[in-house]
mmCIF file of C-alpha atoms in Angstrom:
data_model
loop_
_atom_site.group_PDB
_atom_site.id
_atom_site.type_symbol
_atom_site.label_atom_id
_atom_site.label_comp_id
_atom_site.label_asym_id
_atom_site.label_seq_id
_atom_site.Cartn_x
_atom_site.Cartn_y
_atom_site.Cartn_z
ATOM 1 C CA UNK A 1 -4.670 9.472 -45.372
ATOM 2 C CA UNK A 2 -5.118 12.540 -42.931
ATOM 3 C CA UNK A 3 -2.654 14.471 -41.425
ATOM 4 C CA UNK A 4 -3.162 15.642 -38.092
ATOM 5 C CA UNK A 5 -1.590 18.204 -36.328
ATOM 6 C CA UNK A 6 -0.781 18.617 -32.744
ATOM 7 C CA UNK A 7 -0.109 22.211 -31.323
ATOM 8 C CA UNK A 8 2.065 22.547 -28.222
ATOM 9 C CA UNK A 9 1.205 25.595 -26.321
ATOM 10 C CA UNK A 10 4.141 27.657 -24.756
ATOM 11 C CA UNK A 11 2.735 26.620 -21.152
ATOM 12 C CA UNK A 12 3.456 22.670 -21.845
ATOM 13 C CA UNK A 13 6.970 22.217 -20.386
ATOM 14 C CA UNK A 14 8.798 18.764 -21.019
ATOM 15 C CA UNK A 15 8.133 18.285 -17.534
ATOM 16 C CA UNK A 16 4.289 18.263 -18.056
ATOM 17 C CA UNK A 17 3.990 16.235 -21.320
ATOM 18 C CA UNK A 18 6.315 13.602 -19.581
ATOM 19 C CA UNK A 19 3.844 13.626 -16.670
ATOM 20 C CA UNK A 20 0.944 13.149 -19.268
ATOM 21 C CA UNK A 21 3.024 10.084 -21.084
ATOM 22 C CA UNK A 22 3.687 8.503 -17.626
ATOM 23 C CA UNK A 23 -0.056 8.800 -17.075
ATOM 24 C CA UNK A 24 -1.065 7.574 -20.175
ATOM 25 C CA UNK A 25 1.138 4.621 -19.523
ATOM 26 C CA UNK A 26 -0.146 3.970 -16.618
ATOM 27 C CA UNK A 27 -3.755 4.122 -17.084
ATOM 28 C CA UNK A 28 -3.235 1.573 -20.012
ATOM 29 C CA UNK A 29 -1.130 -0.495 -17.896
ATOM 30 C CA UNK A 30 -4.135 -0.544 -15.564
ATOM 31 C CA UNK A 31 -6.513 -1.487 -18.329
ATOM 32 C CA UNK A 32 -4.634 -4.077 -19.646
ATOM 33 C CA UNK A 33 -5.003 -5.418 -16.197
ATOM 34 C CA UNK A 34 -8.475 -5.153 -15.461
ATOM 35 C CA UNK A 35 -9.480 -6.347 -18.908
ATOM 36 C CA UNK A 36 -7.307 -9.851 -18.183
ATOM 37 C CA UNK A 37 -9.147 -10.027 -14.688
ATOM 38 C CA UNK A 38 -12.498 -9.790 -16.476
ATOM 39 C CA UNK A 39 -11.664 -11.875 -19.306
ATOM 40 C CA UNK A 40 -10.552 -14.920 -16.874
ATOM 41 C CA UNK A 41 -13.776 -14.198 -14.583
ATOM 42 C CA UNK A 42 -15.854 -15.056 -17.911
ATOM 43 C CA UNK A 43 -13.396 -17.811 -18.067
ATOM 44 C CA UNK A 44 -14.481 -19.044 -14.670
ATOM 45 C CA UNK A 45 -17.647 -18.488 -15.269
ATOM 46 C CA UNK A 46 -18.108 -20.582 -18.880
ATOM 47 C CA UNK A 47 -15.737 -22.915 -17.054
ATOM 48 C CA UNK A 48 -17.363 -23.732 -13.220
ATOM 49 C CA UNK A 49 -20.433 -21.726 -13.749
ATOM 50 C CA UNK A 50 -21.838 -18.438 -12.942
ATOM 51 C CA UNK A 51 -21.582 -19.322 -9.216
ATOM 52 C CA UNK A 52 -17.991 -19.399 -9.532
ATOM 53 C CA UNK A 53 -17.210 -16.627 -11.448
ATOM 54 C CA UNK A 54 -19.445 -14.049 -8.777
ATOM 55 C CA UNK A 55 -16.926 -15.631 -6.083
ATOM 56 C CA UNK A 56 -13.573 -14.243 -8.207
ATOM 57 C CA UNK A 57 -15.427 -11.384 -9.210
ATOM 58 C CA UNK A 58 -16.544 -10.410 -5.586
ATOM 59 C CA UNK A 59 -12.684 -11.250 -4.327
ATOM 60 C CA UNK A 60 -10.923 -9.324 -7.280
ATOM 61 C CA UNK A 61 -13.367 -6.328 -6.158
ATOM 62 C CA UNK A 62 -12.670 -6.350 -2.501
ATOM 63 C CA UNK A 63 -8.937 -6.713 -3.117
ATOM 64 C CA UNK A 64 -8.706 -3.268 -5.454
ATOM 65 C CA UNK A 65 -10.927 -1.930 -2.707
ATOM 66 C CA UNK A 66 -7.958 -2.842 -0.145
ATOM 67 C CA UNK A 67 -5.534 -1.503 -2.579
ATOM 68 C CA UNK A 68 -6.920 2.204 -2.587
ATOM 69 C CA UNK A 69 -7.218 1.933 1.109
ATOM 70 C CA UNK A 70 -3.325 0.929 0.671
ATOM 71 C CA UNK A 71 -2.198 3.949 -1.152
ATOM 72 C CA UNK A 72 -4.229 6.191 1.250
ATOM 73 C CA UNK A 73 -1.876 4.422 4.068
ATOM 74 C CA UNK A 74 1.631 4.897 1.819
ATOM 75 C CA UNK A 75 0.605 8.704 1.474
ATOM 76 C CA UNK A 76 0.223 9.517 5.036
ATOM 77 C CA UNK A 77 3.612 7.411 5.736
ATOM 78 C CA UNK A 78 5.535 8.670 2.872
ATOM 79 C CA UNK A 79 4.165 12.418 4.178
ATOM 80 C CA UNK A 80 5.032 11.846 7.852
ATOM 81 C CA UNK A 81 8.695 10.057 7.508
ATOM 82 C CA UNK A 82 9.014 12.669 4.350
ATOM 83 C CA UNK A 83 10.114 10.277 1.916
ATOM 84 C CA UNK A 84 12.187 12.083 -0.898
ATOM 85 C CA UNK A 85 10.198 11.347 -4.520
ATOM 86 C CA UNK A 86 13.503 9.850 -5.556
ATOM 87 C CA UNK A 87 13.596 7.042 -2.571
ATOM 88 C CA UNK A 88 9.315 6.455 -2.620
ATOM 89 C CA UNK A 89 9.902 3.454 -5.345
ATOM 90 C CA UNK A 90 12.292 1.838 -3.181
ATOM 91 C CA UNK A 91 10.894 2.659 -0.117
ATOM 92 C CA UNK A 92 7.675 1.328 -1.364
ATOM 93 C CA UNK A 93 9.258 -1.780 -2.880
ATOM 94 C CA UNK A 94 10.835 -2.353 0.307
ATOM 95 C CA UNK A 95 7.060 -2.221 2.086
ATOM 96 C CA UNK A 96 5.524 -4.633 -0.325
ATOM 97 C CA UNK A 97 8.010 -6.887 -0.337
ATOM 98 C CA UNK A 98 7.548 -7.240 3.706
ATOM 99 C CA UNK A 99 4.081 -6.555 3.612
ATOM 100 C CA UNK A 100 3.790 -10.369 1.647
ATOM 101 C CA UNK A 101 6.133 -11.929 3.737
ATOM 102 C CA UNK A 102 3.867 -10.457 7.293
ATOM 103 C CA UNK A 103 0.508 -11.397 5.102
ATOM 104 C CA UNK A 104 1.549 -14.853 4.381
ATOM 105 C CA UNK A 105 2.989 -15.848 7.911
ATOM 106 C CA UNK A 106 -0.228 -14.122 9.613
ATOM 107 C CA UNK A 107 -2.564 -16.234 7.193
ATOM 108 C CA UNK A 108 -0.459 -19.139 7.904
ATOM 109 C CA UNK A 109 -0.991 -18.519 12.058
ATOM 110 C CA UNK A 110 -4.409 -17.450 11.687
ATOM 111 C CA UNK A 111 -5.233 -19.979 10.015
ATOM 112 C CA UNK A 112 -3.896 -22.283 12.061
ATOM 113 C CA UNK A 113 -5.164 -20.807 15.178
ATOM 114 C CA UNK A 114 -8.619 -20.051 14.093
ATOM 115 C CA UNK A 115 -8.623 -24.209 13.298
ATOM 116 C CA UNK A 116 -7.903 -24.852 16.725
ATOM 117 C CA UNK A 117 -9.607 -21.978 18.751
ATOM 118 C CA UNK A 118 -12.658 -20.946 17.553
ATOM 119 C CA UNK A 119 -12.945 -18.672 20.400
ATOM 120 C CA UNK A 120 -10.687 -16.390 18.508
ATOM 121 C CA UNK A 121 -13.530 -15.715 15.841
ATOM 122 C CA UNK A 122 -14.618 -13.948 19.144
ATOM 123 C CA UNK A 123 -12.052 -12.166 20.160
ATOM 124 C CA UNK A 124 -11.610 -10.972 16.473
ATOM 125 C CA UNK A 125 -15.094 -9.768 15.939
ATOM 126 C CA UNK A 126 -15.071 -7.739 18.767
ATOM 127 C CA UNK A 127 -11.425 -6.049 18.290
ATOM 128 C CA UNK A 128 -13.016 -5.116 14.506
ATOM 129 C CA UNK A 129 -16.191 -4.222 16.348
ATOM 130 C CA UNK A 130 -14.348 -1.920 18.448
ATOM 131 C CA UNK A 131 -11.917 -0.320 15.794
ATOM 132 C CA UNK A 132 -15.403 -0.131 13.660
ATOM 133 C CA UNK A 133 -17.038 2.113 16.408
ATOM 134 C CA UNK A 134 -13.935 4.211 17.312
ATOM 135 C CA UNK A 135 -13.571 4.872 13.236
ATOM 136 C CA UNK A 136 -17.023 6.142 13.000
ATOM 137 C CA UNK A 137 -17.302 8.333 16.180
ATOM 138 C CA UNK A 138 -13.688 10.044 15.472
ATOM 139 C CA UNK A 139 -14.979 13.341 13.717
ATOM 140 C CA UNK A 140 -11.691 14.733 13.240
ATOM 141 C CA UNK A 141 -8.932 13.168 10.914
ATOM 142 C CA UNK A 142 -5.228 13.371 12.603
ATOM 143 C CA UNK A 143 -2.590 13.051 10.365
ATOM 144 C CA UNK A 144 -0.090 13.212 13.046
ATOM 145 C CA UNK A 145 1.633 9.313 13.304
ATOM 146 C CA UNK A 146 4.134 10.650 16.058
ATOM 147 C CA UNK A 147 1.874 9.207 18.708
ATOM 148 C CA UNK A 148 1.070 5.970 16.864
ATOM 149 C CA UNK A 149 1.616 2.960 18.799
ATOM 150 C CA UNK A 150 3.034 0.886 16.065
ATOM 151 C CA UNK A 151 5.366 4.028 15.194
ATOM 152 C CA UNK A 152 6.174 4.409 18.603
ATOM 153 C CA UNK A 153 7.131 0.469 19.144
ATOM 154 C CA UNK A 154 9.237 0.380 15.683
ATOM 155 C CA UNK A 155 11.405 3.106 16.889
ATOM 156 C CA UNK A 156 12.080 1.394 19.816
ATOM 157 C CA UNK A 157 13.168 -1.581 18.460
ATOM 158 C CA UNK A 158 14.178 -0.337 15.186
ATOM 159 C CA UNK A 159 17.447 2.443 15.020
ATOM 160 C CA UNK A 160 16.901 5.094 12.332
ATOM 161 C CA UNK A 161 18.538 7.894 11.534
ATOM 162 C CA UNK A 162 16.945 11.706 11.287
ATOM 163 C CA UNK A 163 18.134 12.139 8.107
ATOM 164 C CA UNK A 164 18.307 10.163 4.360
ATOM 165 C CA UNK A 165 21.632 8.243 3.305
ATOM 166 C CA UNK A 166 20.138 8.981 -0.736
ATOM 167 C CA UNK A 167 22.039 5.717 -1.490
ATOM 168 C CA UNK A 168 21.138 3.473 0.995
ATOM 169 C CA UNK A 169 18.352 1.848 2.977
ATOM 170 C CA UNK A 170 20.107 1.011 5.950
ATOM 171 C CA UNK A 171 23.276 2.892 6.733
ATOM 172 C CA UNK A 172 25.901 3.383 9.720
ATOM 173 C CA UNK A 173 25.846 6.460 12.389
ATOM 174 C CA UNK A 174 28.080 6.162 15.077
ATOM 175 C CA UNK A 175 28.593 2.951 14.933
ATOM 176 C CA UNK A 176 25.410 2.066 14.721
ATOM 177 C CA UNK A 177 23.964 0.423 11.457
ATOM 178 C CA UNK A 178 20.457 2.456 11.446
ATOM 179 C CA UNK A 179 17.773 2.348 9.065
ATOM 180 C CA UNK A 180 17.984 5.713 6.997
ATOM 181 C CA UNK A 181 14.670 7.652 6.976
#
């Protein structure tokens, strides 16, 4: 049996050690879920054939790439609204729950619309094409969301405060119920 000694340098503060432990735990969790998805895909391959397994892995990779894209959106939104670090988990939880409800609603409405009106496909394709051209033609990276249509629309219909109420997502200000941000 070998004795392993770990030397902690004077630079390693408890915060850095705790951060490394959290990072290691996160990496293990991600590895576990990726291995579970790979095992599931292999199981699909054995049961239903390579074609179905390929479809699963294609969908899995697409969903993972969209998840990475969502991370950038979260960072932009948290930076713009100056969400304190201690509130980010709660705000993210509300955002994910809202996204699940909205995604389900839009999928159901979109499916029904596309089945009834095929011309909607052309409209959506043109919106996607226009957005792609606009995205690739723009060379500047603008992170100021104050002129964003969605932000302005939400601020028009959803009353918000200018400061955070750390204990509450909704708070009362001047007798009016507002979103704390």
